[in-house]
């Protein structure tokens, strides 16, 4: 991918990357200052995509990144975030409050301790962040409902900047701890990888206000039928920041279990951009065809960073390929598509409410994901 | 080393030459004893967590099916045809989800440097050995090998899925992990 021009000092940018063992959103706040939400690995370079991107635009992550937010704790969603943390020594790091608990650490630590599992322990990234934090004395920030985690003013665009976490709620916190106890290893239990398929009770949702302009980054938060968890508690909160967002990072890869009509009705502008990444590591593909249709009916400006399916695996030599074809009903494929990018920028001071979209291969309009 | 070799050391520490002088009844008894021990070991959900075993788990050497590793022990004189599995391609994978007759897995190529993303496969449960089905669950680790089984002059193309009997968590592992968790909990400063 060639990203050409960096944003001007007074321009706002939201860029979403994925897939690549996770997704990553980078936001230019103005004046060459950035925040990074989650992380994924660039399928071309093997490096964290945020670091590649900032370097390609001529920014030094060492100086340019003010804040990193981890919305997840599992490696499959935050590939490379420990490297991002290490490369951005001036950035604060924000993660869900439940990760601070002894319970979470006690359950997940055995998975990371002397892990023998291919593809990593599943909790390596978050442990490495904590170890760096302990080693270098870099404090971490707890994400919790309606907590302001960054405030700034005096930018070239002349607007105040405020970044607020909207979740996880107290009830989500409790549910997560209850869920995760099912992973608690016992003596004589066979080692394995912690399952990535736990409900996303804990995901951090982020609200970014820059003057009158706002963005809602939904992490992977799922909707529930309960008033004190999921999206309902956020929509119903009287303490959440005022305003409506123009850009929405659709949660949980557009899945219907993360959809809330109320979010679209009460938290987003009439003219809004929806961006998302696909997920294809399990047997359920996200977004599904009906998910894509639903989102496209809610906004004509809906984009996805890549197709669902990874490309076909390389063909092996003849006897091996014959066996593969005999054993598998479907062809062997790469676990994910190549990493793509959707970039949304405004026009700076001269046109703060005017936005344009750029798609970097293999990103596409969401309506093209499942051609008729 | 494998459990089969440990059994042989226990039963016949003095080596193969002494075996040659045993009469047929002794041989039969020996074979039966070893078969029972090997069977008992196979029936355990996991192998004992010994340092030898851990060294084996870290090794990138191809996994050889247990039955085939035992074959030399059962080999009678004169030479019976030996089955040898020659791997042409191997992946190590972990299970993402399990359905009625298939499971989805992410595979990492152990034969040639593969794409960092890994590969995704939907594998039939019918290809999993019945002995391994109890190990099949989300997060479980296995090896998928494709190659040839050579037995005498016969050569057959074969695919096998063997679930790795990773070491168990020991009390010591959990104690160390808990100490690490406590260290992090106390060392990381949260604002």
Coordinates of C-alpha atoms in Angstrom, one line a residue:
Chain A
X1 CA 0.0 0.0 0.0
X2 CA 1.2 3.5 -0.8
X3 CA -0.3 6.1 1.4
X4 CA 1.0 9.3 -0.2
X5 CA 0.5 12.5 1.7
X6 CA 0.4 12.8 5.4
X7 CA -2.5 14.8 6.9
X8 CA -2.0 18.5 7.3
X9 CA -1.6 19.8 10.9
X10 CA -5.2 21.0 10.9
X11 CA -6.7 17.8 9.3
X12 CA -8.4 15.0 11.2
X13 CA -8.0 11.5 10.0
X14 CA -9.5 8.1 11.0
X15 CA -7.8 5.1 9.3
X16 CA -8.9 1.6 9.9
X17 CA -6.7 -1.4 9.1
X18 CA -7.4 -5.1 9.0
X19 CA -7.5 -8.0 9.1
X20 CA -4.1 -9.2 10.4
X21 CA -4.6 -11.1 13.7
X22 CA -6.8 -8.2 14.7
X23 CA -7.7 -4.7 13.6
X24 CA -6.2 -1.3 14.2
X25 CA -7.5 2.2 14.1
X26 CA -5.3 5.2 14.0
X27 CA -6.6 8.7 14.5
X28 CA -4.8 11.9 13.7
X29 CA -5.9 14.5 16.2
X30 CA -4.0 17.4 14.6
X31 CA -0.4 18.8 14.7
X32 CA 1.1 15.4 13.9
X33 CA -0.4 13.8 17.1
X34 CA -2.0 10.4 16.9
X35 CA -3.8 7.8 18.9
X36 CA -3.8 4.1 18.2
X37 CA -6.7 1.8 19.0
X38 CA -5.8 -1.9 19.0
X39 CA -3.2 -3.4 16.7
X40 CA -2.8 -5.9 13.9
X41 CA 0.0 -7.3 11.9
X42 CA 0.6 -6.1 8.4
X43 CA 0.3 -9.2 6.2
X44 CA 3.0 -7.9 3.8
X45 CA 5.7 -6.8 6.3
X46 CA 4.9 -8.8 9.5
X47 CA 5.1 -5.6 11.5
X48 CA 2.4 -3.8 13.5
X49 CA 0.5 -1.9 10.9
X50 CA 0.3 1.3 12.9
X51 CA 4.0 1.6 13.1
X52 CA 4.4 0.9 9.4
X53 CA 1.7 3.4 8.6
X54 CA 3.1 6.3 10.7
X55 CA 6.6 5.7 9.4
X56 CA 5.3 5.6 5.8
X57 CA 3.7 9.1 6.4
X58 CA 6.9 10.4 7.9
X59 CA 5.9 10.5 11.5
X60 CA 8.1 9.1 14.3
X61 CA 6.0 6.9 16.6
X62 CA 8.4 7.7 19.3
X63 CA 7.1 11.3 19.4
X64 CA 3.8 11.3 17.6
X65 CA 1.7 8.8 19.5
X66 CA -0.1 10.2 22.6
X67 CA -2.3 7.2 23.5
X68 CA -2.8 3.5 22.8
X69 CA -6.0 1.8 23.6
X70 CA -6.4 -2.0 23.8
X71 CA -10.1 -2.8 23.5
X72 CA -9.3 -6.6 23.8
X73 CA -7.1 -8.9 25.8
X74 CA -6.8 -11.7 23.4
X75 CA -3.9 -12.0 20.9
X76 CA -6.2 -12.7 17.9
X77 CA -7.5 -9.1 18.2
X78 CA -4.4 -7.1 19.2
X79 CA -1.5 -8.7 17.2
X80 CA 1.7 -6.7 17.8
X81 CA 0.3 -4.2 20.4
X82 CA 3.2 -4.9 22.8
X83 CA 5.6 -3.8 20.0
X84 CA 3.5 -0.7 19.5
X85 CA 3.7 0.1 23.2
X86 CA 7.5 -0.4 23.1
X87 CA 7.9 1.8 20.1
X88 CA 5.8 4.7 21.5
X89 CA 7.5 5.5 24.9
X90 CA 5.6 8.8 25.3
X91 CA 2.1 7.2 24.8
X92 CA -0.2 6.3 27.6
X93 CA -1.7 2.9 27.4
X94 CA -5.4 2.3 28.3
X95 CA -7.1 -1.1 28.8
X96 CA -10.2 -2.5 30.3
X97 CA -10.4 -2.2 34.1
X98 CA -10.9 -6.0 34.6
X99 CA -7.4 -6.6 33.2
X100 CA -6.1 -5.0 36.4
X101 CA -7.5 -7.6 38.6
X102 CA -5.7 -10.4 40.3
X103 CA -8.4 -12.8 39.0
X104 CA -7.7 -12.0 35.4
X105 CA -4.0 -12.3 35.8
X106 CA -4.3 -15.6 37.8
X107 CA -6.5 -17.2 35.2
X108 CA -4.4 -16.2 32.1
X109 CA -0.9 -16.3 33.5
X110 CA -0.7 -20.2 33.3
X111 CA -1.4 -20.0 29.6
X112 CA 1.5 -17.6 29.0
X113 CA 3.8 -19.4 31.4
X114 CA 6.1 -21.8 29.4
X115 CA 3.6 -21.9 26.6
X116 CA 4.1 -24.6 24.0
X117 CA 1.3 -23.7 21.7
X118 CA 1.8 -22.9 18.0
X119 CA 0.8 -19.4 17.1
X120 CA 1.4 -18.2 20.6
X121 CA -0.3 -18.5 24.0
X122 CA -3.2 -16.2 23.2
X123 CA -2.4 -13.8 26.0
X124 CA 1.2 -13.0 25.1
X125 CA 0.5 -9.4 24.0
X126 CA -1.3 -8.1 27.0
X127 CA 1.3 -9.8 29.4
X128 CA 4.2 -8.2 27.5
X129 CA 2.5 -4.8 27.8
X130 CA 2.2 -5.3 31.5
X131 CA 5.8 -6.5 31.8
X132 CA 7.0 -3.5 29.9
X133 CA 4.9 -1.3 32.2
X134 CA 6.3 -2.9 35.3
X135 CA 9.9 -2.7 34.0
X136 CA 9.9 0.9 32.8
X137 CA 7.4 2.3 35.3
X138 CA 4.9 3.4 32.7
X139 CA 1.5 3.6 34.3
X140 CA -1.5 2.1 32.5
X141 CA -4.9 3.8 32.4
X142 CA -8.1 1.9 33.3
X143 CA -10.9 2.2 30.8
X144 CA -14.3 2.6 32.4
X145 CA -17.6 4.2 31.6
X146 CA -17.4 7.9 30.6
X147 CA -13.8 8.3 31.7
X148 CA -11.9 11.0 29.9
X149 CA -8.5 9.5 29.1
X150 CA -7.0 12.3 27.0
X151 CA -7.7 16.1 26.8
X152 CA -5.9 18.6 24.7
X153 CA -6.3 22.0 23.2
X154 CA -4.4 24.6 21.2
X155 CA -4.2 22.5 18.0
X156 CA -3.8 24.0 14.6
X157 CA -7.4 23.3 13.9
X158 CA -8.4 25.4 16.9
X159 CA -10.7 22.8 18.5
X160 CA -10.5 21.1 21.9
X161 CA -9.9 17.4 21.9
X162 CA -11.4 15.0 24.3
X163 CA -11.2 11.2 24.3
X164 CA -13.5 9.2 26.5
X165 CA -14.0 5.5 27.1
X166 CA -17.6 4.5 27.3
X167 CA -17.2 0.9 28.6
X168 CA -16.8 -1.6 30.1
X169 CA -19.6 -1.1 32.6
X170 CA -19.5 -2.5 36.2
X171 CA -21.9 -5.3 35.2
X172 CA -19.7 -6.2 32.2
X173 CA -16.7 -6.3 34.5
X174 CA -18.5 -8.8 36.7
X175 CA -19.7 -10.9 33.8
X176 CA -16.2 -11.1 32.3
X177 CA -14.7 -12.3 35.5
X178 CA -17.4 -15.0 35.7
X179 CA -16.8 -16.0 32.1
X180 CA -13.1 -16.2 32.4
X181 CA -13.1 -18.5 35.4
X182 CA -14.1 -21.2 32.9
X183 CA -10.6 -20.9 31.6
X184 CA -9.0 -21.5 35.0
X185 CA -6.4 -24.3 34.5
X186 CA -6.2 -27.0 37.1
X187 CA -3.4 -29.3 38.0
X188 CA -3.2 -32.3 35.5
X189 CA -5.3 -30.5 32.9
X190 CA -3.8 -30.6 29.5
X191 CA -2.2 -27.3 28.3
X192 CA -4.1 -25.5 25.5
X193 CA -4.8 -22.1 24.1
X194 CA -7.4 -20.0 25.9
X195 CA -10.4 -19.9 23.7
X196 CA -10.9 -16.7 21.8
X197 CA -14.7 -17.2 21.6
X198 CA -15.7 -15.8 24.9
X199 CA -18.4 -13.1 24.7
X200 CA -17.0 -9.7 24.3
X201 CA -18.3 -8.2 27.5
X202 CA -15.1 -6.5 28.2
X203 CA -14.5 -4.6 25.0
X204 CA -13.6 -0.9 25.3
X205 CA -15.7 1.6 23.4
X206 CA -14.1 4.9 22.6
X207 CA -15.6 8.3 21.9
X208 CA -13.5 11.0 20.3
X209 CA -14.6 14.6 20.3
X210 CA -12.7 17.2 18.4
X211 CA -14.7 20.4 18.7
X212 CA -18.2 19.6 17.3
X213 CA -16.9 16.6 15.4
X214 CA -17.1 13.2 17.0
X215 CA -16.2 9.6 16.2
X216 CA -17.5 6.4 17.8
X217 CA -15.1 3.5 17.8
X218 CA -17.1 0.4 18.9
X219 CA -14.4 -2.1 19.6
X220 CA -16.1 -5.5 19.7
X221 CA -18.8 -4.7 22.2
X222 CA -21.8 -7.0 21.8
X223 CA -25.4 -6.0 22.5
X224 CA -27.2 -7.8 25.2
X225 CA -30.8 -7.9 26.4
X226 CA -29.8 -6.4 29.7
X227 CA -30.0 -2.8 30.6
X228 CA -26.7 -2.8 32.5
X229 CA -24.4 -4.3 29.8
X230 CA -23.7 -4.1 26.1
X231 CA -24.7 -1.1 24.1
X232 CA -27.9 -0.4 26.0
X233 CA -26.0 0.9 29.0
X234 CA -24.0 3.2 26.8
X235 CA -26.9 4.6 24.9
X236 CA -28.9 5.0 28.1
X237 CA -26.1 6.8 30.0
X238 CA -26.8 10.4 30.8
X239 CA -23.1 10.9 31.6
X240 CA -21.8 10.1 28.2
X241 CA -20.4 12.9 26.0
X242 CA -23.0 14.9 24.2
X243 CA -23.2 15.0 20.4
X244 CA -23.4 12.6 17.5
X245 CA -20.6 10.9 15.7
X246 CA -19.9 11.2 12.0
X247 CA -17.6 8.1 11.9
X248 CA -18.6 4.8 13.4
X249 CA -16.2 1.9 13.7
X250 CA -18.8 -0.8 13.6
X251 CA -18.4 -3.3 16.5
X252 CA -17.6 -7.0 16.2
X253 CA -17.0 -7.0 12.4
X254 CA -20.6 -5.9 11.7
X255 CA -22.1 -9.0 13.5
X256 CA -25.8 -8.8 14.4
X257 CA -25.0 -9.7 18.0
X258 CA -23.3 -6.3 18.3
X259 CA -26.0 -4.3 16.5
X260 CA -28.1 -1.8 18.3
X261 CA -30.8 0.3 16.5
X262 CA -30.5 2.8 19.3
X263 CA -26.9 3.5 18.6
X264 CA -27.7 4.4 15.0
X265 CA -30.7 6.5 16.0
X266 CA -29.2 8.3 19.0
X267 CA -25.5 8.4 18.8
X268 CA -24.7 8.9 15.1
X269 CA -25.3 11.8 12.7
X270 CA -27.8 11.3 9.8
X271 CA -24.9 11.4 7.4
X272 CA -22.4 9.0 8.8
X273 CA -19.5 6.8 7.7
X274 CA -19.4 3.2 8.9
X275 CA -16.2 1.3 8.7
X276 CA -15.4 -2.3 9.7
X277 CA -12.9 -5.1 9.3
X278 CA -13.9 -8.7 8.4
X279 CA -13.3 -11.8 10.5
X280 CA -12.8 -15.2 9.2
X281 CA -10.8 -17.3 11.7
X282 CA -13.7 -19.3 13.0
X283 CA -16.4 -21.0 10.9
X284 CA -18.7 -18.0 11.1
X285 CA -17.8 -15.3 8.7
X286 CA -18.3 -11.7 9.8
X287 CA -20.0 -9.7 8.6
X288 CA -22.5 -12.2 7.1
X289 CA -24.3 -11.3 3.9
X290 CA -27.3 -10.1 6.0
X291 CA -25.1 -8.1 8.3
X292 CA -23.6 -6.3 5.2
X293 CA -27.1 -5.6 3.8
X294 CA -28.3 -4.2 7.2
X295 CA -25.4 -1.8 7.5
X296 CA -25.7 -0.7 3.9
X297 CA -29.4 0.2 4.5
X298 CA -28.3 2.4 7.5
X299 CA -25.8 4.4 5.6
X300 CA -24.6 4.6 2.0
X301 CA -21.1 5.3 3.2
X302 CA -20.2 1.8 4.5
X303 CA -16.7 0.4 3.9
X304 CA -14.8 -2.7 4.8
X305 CA -11.0 -3.1 4.9
X306 CA -10.9 -6.4 3.0
X307 CA -12.8 -9.3 1.6
X308 CA -13.9 -12.1 4.0
X309 CA -11.9 -15.0 2.6
X310 CA -8.1 -15.3 2.7
X311 CA -6.6 -16.2 -0.7
X312 CA -6.0 -19.8 -1.7
X313 CA -3.0 -21.3 -0.1
X314 CA -0.1 -22.1 -2.4
X315 CA -0.3 -25.4 -4.1
X316 CA 1.9 -28.1 -2.6
X317 CA 3.8 -30.7 -4.6
X318 CA 1.6 -33.3 -6.2
X319 CA 1.2 -36.1 -3.6
X320 CA 0.7 -33.6 -0.8
X321 CA -1.8 -31.6 -2.8
X322 CA -3.7 -34.7 -3.7
X323 CA -4.1 -35.7 0.0
X324 CA -5.1 -32.2 0.9
X325 CA -7.8 -32.2 -1.8
X326 CA -9.0 -35.7 -0.6
X327 CA -9.2 -34.7 3.1
X328 CA -10.7 -31.3 2.8
X329 CA -14.1 -30.5 1.4
X330 CA -13.2 -26.9 0.9
X331 CA -9.8 -25.7 -0.4
X332 CA -7.1 -24.8 2.1
X333 CA -6.9 -21.0 2.4
X334 CA -4.9 -18.3 4.2
X335 CA -6.6 -17.6 7.5
X336 CA -7.3 -14.1 6.5
X337 CA -7.4 -11.7 3.6
X338 CA -4.5 -9.3 3.0
X339 CA -4.5 -6.2 5.3
X340 CA -6.4 -3.3 3.8
X341 CA -7.2 0.2 4.9
X342 CA -10.1 2.6 4.8
X343 CA -9.0 6.2 5.4
X344 CA -11.4 9.1 6.2
X345 CA -10.0 12.6 6.3
X346 CA -11.6 16.0 6.7
X347 CA -10.4 19.1 4.9
X348 CA -8.9 20.8 7.9
X349 CA -9.9 24.3 9.1
X350 CA -11.3 25.3 5.7
X351 CA -13.8 22.4 5.7
X352 CA -13.9 20.7 9.0
X353 CA -17.2 19.0 8.3
X354 CA -16.3 17.9 4.8
X355 CA -15.0 14.4 4.7
X356 CA -13.6 12.2 2.0
X357 CA -12.9 8.4 1.9
X358 CA -9.9 6.7 0.4
X359 CA -9.7 2.9 0.0
X360 CA -6.4 1.1 0.0
X361 CA -6.4 -2.4 -1.6
X362 CA -8.2 -4.7 -0.8
X363 CA -10.6 -2.4 1.0
X364 CA -14.0 -1.9 -0.7
X365 CA -17.5 -0.5 -0.3
X366 CA -19.4 -2.9 1.9
X367 CA -22.0 -3.6 -0.7
X368 CA -19.3 -5.3 -2.8
X369 CA -18.4 -7.8 -0.1
X370 CA -21.2 -10.2 -1.2
X371 CA -21.8 -9.5 -4.9
X372 CA -25.3 -10.4 -6.0
Chain B
X1 CA 11.3 -40.4 24.7
X2 CA 8.1 -42.2 24.1
X3 CA 6.3 -44.1 26.8
X4 CA 7.0 -47.3 24.8
X5 CA 10.8 -46.9 25.2
X6 CA 10.4 -46.2 28.9
X7 CA 8.5 -49.5 29.2
X8 CA 11.2 -51.4 27.3
X9 CA 13.9 -50.0 29.6
X10 CA 11.9 -51.2 32.7
X11 CA 11.2 -54.6 31.4
X12 CA 14.4 -55.5 29.6
X13 CA 17.3 -53.3 30.9
X14 CA 20.0 -55.5 29.6
X15 CA 19.2 -55.1 26.0
X16 CA 18.2 -57.0 22.9
X17 CA 20.8 -59.8 23.1
X18 CA 19.2 -61.3 26.1
X19 CA 15.8 -61.2 24.3
X20 CA 17.2 -63.5 21.7
X21 CA 17.7 -66.3 24.2
X22 CA 14.2 -66.2 25.6
X23 CA 11.8 -68.9 24.7
X24 CA 8.5 -68.2 22.9
X25 CA 6.4 -68.2 26.1
X26 CA 8.6 -65.7 27.7
X27 CA 8.5 -63.6 24.6
X28 CA 4.7 -63.8 24.5
X29 CA 4.5 -62.8 28.1
X30 CA 6.8 -59.9 27.5
X31 CA 4.9 -58.7 24.5
X32 CA 1.6 -58.9 26.4
X33 CA 3.1 -56.9 29.4
X34 CA 4.4 -54.2 27.1
X35 CA 1.2 -54.0 25.2
X36 CA -0.7 -53.5 28.4
X37 CA 1.6 -50.8 29.6
X38 CA 1.6 -49.0 26.2
X39 CA -2.2 -49.3 26.2
X40 CA -2.5 -47.9 29.7
X41 CA -0.3 -45.0 28.7
X42 CA -2.3 -44.3 25.6
X43 CA -5.5 -44.3 27.6
X44 CA -4.3 -41.5 29.9
X45 CA -5.6 -38.2 28.7
X46 CA -2.1 -36.8 28.8
X47 CA 1.4 -38.0 29.1
X48 CA 3.2 -37.5 32.4
X49 CA 4.9 -34.1 32.6
X50 CA 8.6 -35.1 32.6
X51 CA 11.5 -33.0 31.5
X52 CA 12.2 -35.5 28.8
X53 CA 8.8 -35.1 27.5
X54 CA 9.0 -31.4 27.5
X55 CA 12.2 -31.5 25.5
X56 CA 10.4 -33.7 23.0
X57 CA 7.5 -31.2 22.8
X58 CA 9.9 -28.4 22.1
X59 CA 11.5 -30.3 19.3
X60 CA 10.4 -29.5 15.8
X61 CA 11.0 -33.1 14.7
X62 CA 8.0 -34.7 13.0
X63 CA 5.6 -36.4 15.3
X64 CA 5.6 -40.1 14.7
X65 CA 2.4 -42.0 15.6
X66 CA 2.8 -43.9 18.9
X67 CA 1.8 -47.2 17.4
X68 CA 4.6 -46.9 14.8
X69 CA 7.1 -46.0 17.4
X70 CA 6.3 -49.2 19.3
X71 CA 6.6 -51.4 16.3
X72 CA 10.3 -52.1 16.7
X73 CA 9.6 -53.5 20.2
X74 CA 7.1 -55.9 18.9
X75 CA 9.2 -56.9 16.0
X76 CA 9.7 -60.6 15.9
X77 CA 12.5 -62.5 14.3
X78 CA 12.8 -63.1 11.5
X79 CA 12.1 -59.6 10.3
X80 CA 8.5 -58.7 9.8
X81 CA 7.8 -55.8 7.5
X82 CA 8.3 -52.5 9.3
X83 CA 5.8 -49.6 8.9
X84 CA 7.6 -46.3 8.5
X85 CA 5.8 -43.0 8.1
X86 CA 7.6 -40.5 5.9
X87 CA 6.2 -37.1 6.3
X88 CA 6.2 -34.8 3.3
X89 CA 4.2 -32.0 4.8
X90 CA 3.3 -31.1 8.3
X91 CA 1.3 -28.4 10.0
X92 CA 0.8 -27.6 13.6
X93 CA -2.7 -26.2 14.4
X94 CA -5.1 -25.2 17.1
X95 CA -8.8 -25.8 17.1
X96 CA -11.0 -22.7 16.7
X97 CA -14.4 -24.5 16.9
X98 CA -15.9 -27.9 16.7
X99 CA -19.2 -28.8 15.0
X100 CA -21.0 -32.1 14.4
X101 CA -18.7 -33.7 11.9
X102 CA -16.0 -31.2 11.3
X103 CA -13.7 -28.8 13.2
X104 CA -12.2 -25.5 12.1
X105 CA -8.5 -24.9 12.8
X106 CA -5.7 -22.4 12.1
X107 CA -2.7 -24.2 10.8
X108 CA 1.0 -23.2 10.8
X109 CA 3.2 -24.8 8.2
X110 CA 6.1 -26.7 9.9
X111 CA 7.6 -27.9 6.7
X112 CA 8.3 -24.7 4.9
X113 CA 8.1 -21.1 6.1
X114 CA 4.5 -20.3 5.6
X115 CA 2.5 -17.1 5.5
X116 CA 2.4 -15.5 8.9
X117 CA -1.4 -15.4 8.8
X118 CA -1.5 -19.1 9.0
X119 CA -3.9 -21.2 7.0
X120 CA -7.5 -22.1 7.8
X121 CA -8.9 -25.6 7.3
X122 CA -12.1 -27.4 8.0
X123 CA -11.2 -30.9 8.9
X124 CA -13.5 -33.9 9.2
X125 CA -13.8 -35.5 12.6
X126 CA -13.6 -38.8 10.8
X127 CA -9.9 -38.2 10.2
X128 CA -9.3 -37.9 14.0
X129 CA -8.2 -41.1 15.7
X130 CA -10.9 -42.3 18.1
X131 CA -8.3 -42.2 20.9
X132 CA -7.8 -38.5 20.3
X133 CA -11.5 -37.5 20.1
X134 CA -11.6 -36.7 23.8
X135 CA -8.8 -34.2 23.3
X136 CA -10.7 -32.4 20.6
X137 CA -11.9 -29.0 21.9
X138 CA -11.4 -25.3 21.3
X139 CA -7.8 -24.4 21.8
X140 CA -6.5 -28.0 21.5
X141 CA -3.3 -28.4 19.6
X142 CA -2.6 -31.0 16.9
X143 CA -0.3 -32.0 14.1
X144 CA -1.6 -32.8 10.6
X145 CA 0.9 -34.8 8.6
X146 CA 0.7 -35.9 5.0
X147 CA 3.2 -38.4 3.7
X148 CA 3.8 -42.0 2.9
X149 CA 3.5 -45.2 5.0
X150 CA 6.1 -47.6 3.8
X151 CA 5.7 -51.2 4.8
X152 CA 8.1 -53.5 3.1
X153 CA 7.8 -52.8 -0.6
X154 CA 4.4 -51.2 -0.2
X155 CA 4.1 -47.5 -0.2
X156 CA 0.8 -45.8 0.7
X157 CA -0.1 -42.1 0.7
X158 CA -1.4 -41.2 4.1
X159 CA -2.8 -38.3 6.1
X160 CA -3.0 -38.3 9.8
X161 CA -4.1 -35.9 12.5
X162 CA -2.5 -36.5 15.9
X163 CA -3.6 -34.4 18.8
X164 CA -0.6 -33.4 20.8
X165 CA -0.5 -34.6 24.4
X166 CA 0.9 -31.3 25.7
X167 CA 2.3 -31.5 29.2
X168 CA -0.2 -31.1 31.9
X169 CA -0.2 -28.1 34.1
X170 CA 1.6 -29.1 37.3
X171 CA 1.1 -27.7 40.7
X172 CA 4.5 -26.1 40.3
X173 CA 3.5 -24.4 36.9
X174 CA 0.4 -23.0 38.5
X175 CA 2.3 -21.8 41.5
X176 CA 4.9 -20.0 39.4
X177 CA 2.2 -18.6 37.1
X178 CA 0.3 -17.3 40.2
X179 CA 3.5 -15.7 41.5
X180 CA 4.0 -14.0 38.2
X181 CA 0.4 -12.8 38.3
X182 CA 0.9 -11.4 41.8
X183 CA 4.1 -9.7 40.7
X184 CA 2.4 -8.0 37.8
X185 CA -0.6 -7.1 39.9
X186 CA 1.7 -5.4 42.4
X187 CA 4.2 -3.9 39.9
X188 CA 2.0 -2.4 37.3
X189 CA 0.8 1.1 38.3
X190 CA -2.7 1.9 37.2
X191 CA -4.1 5.4 36.9

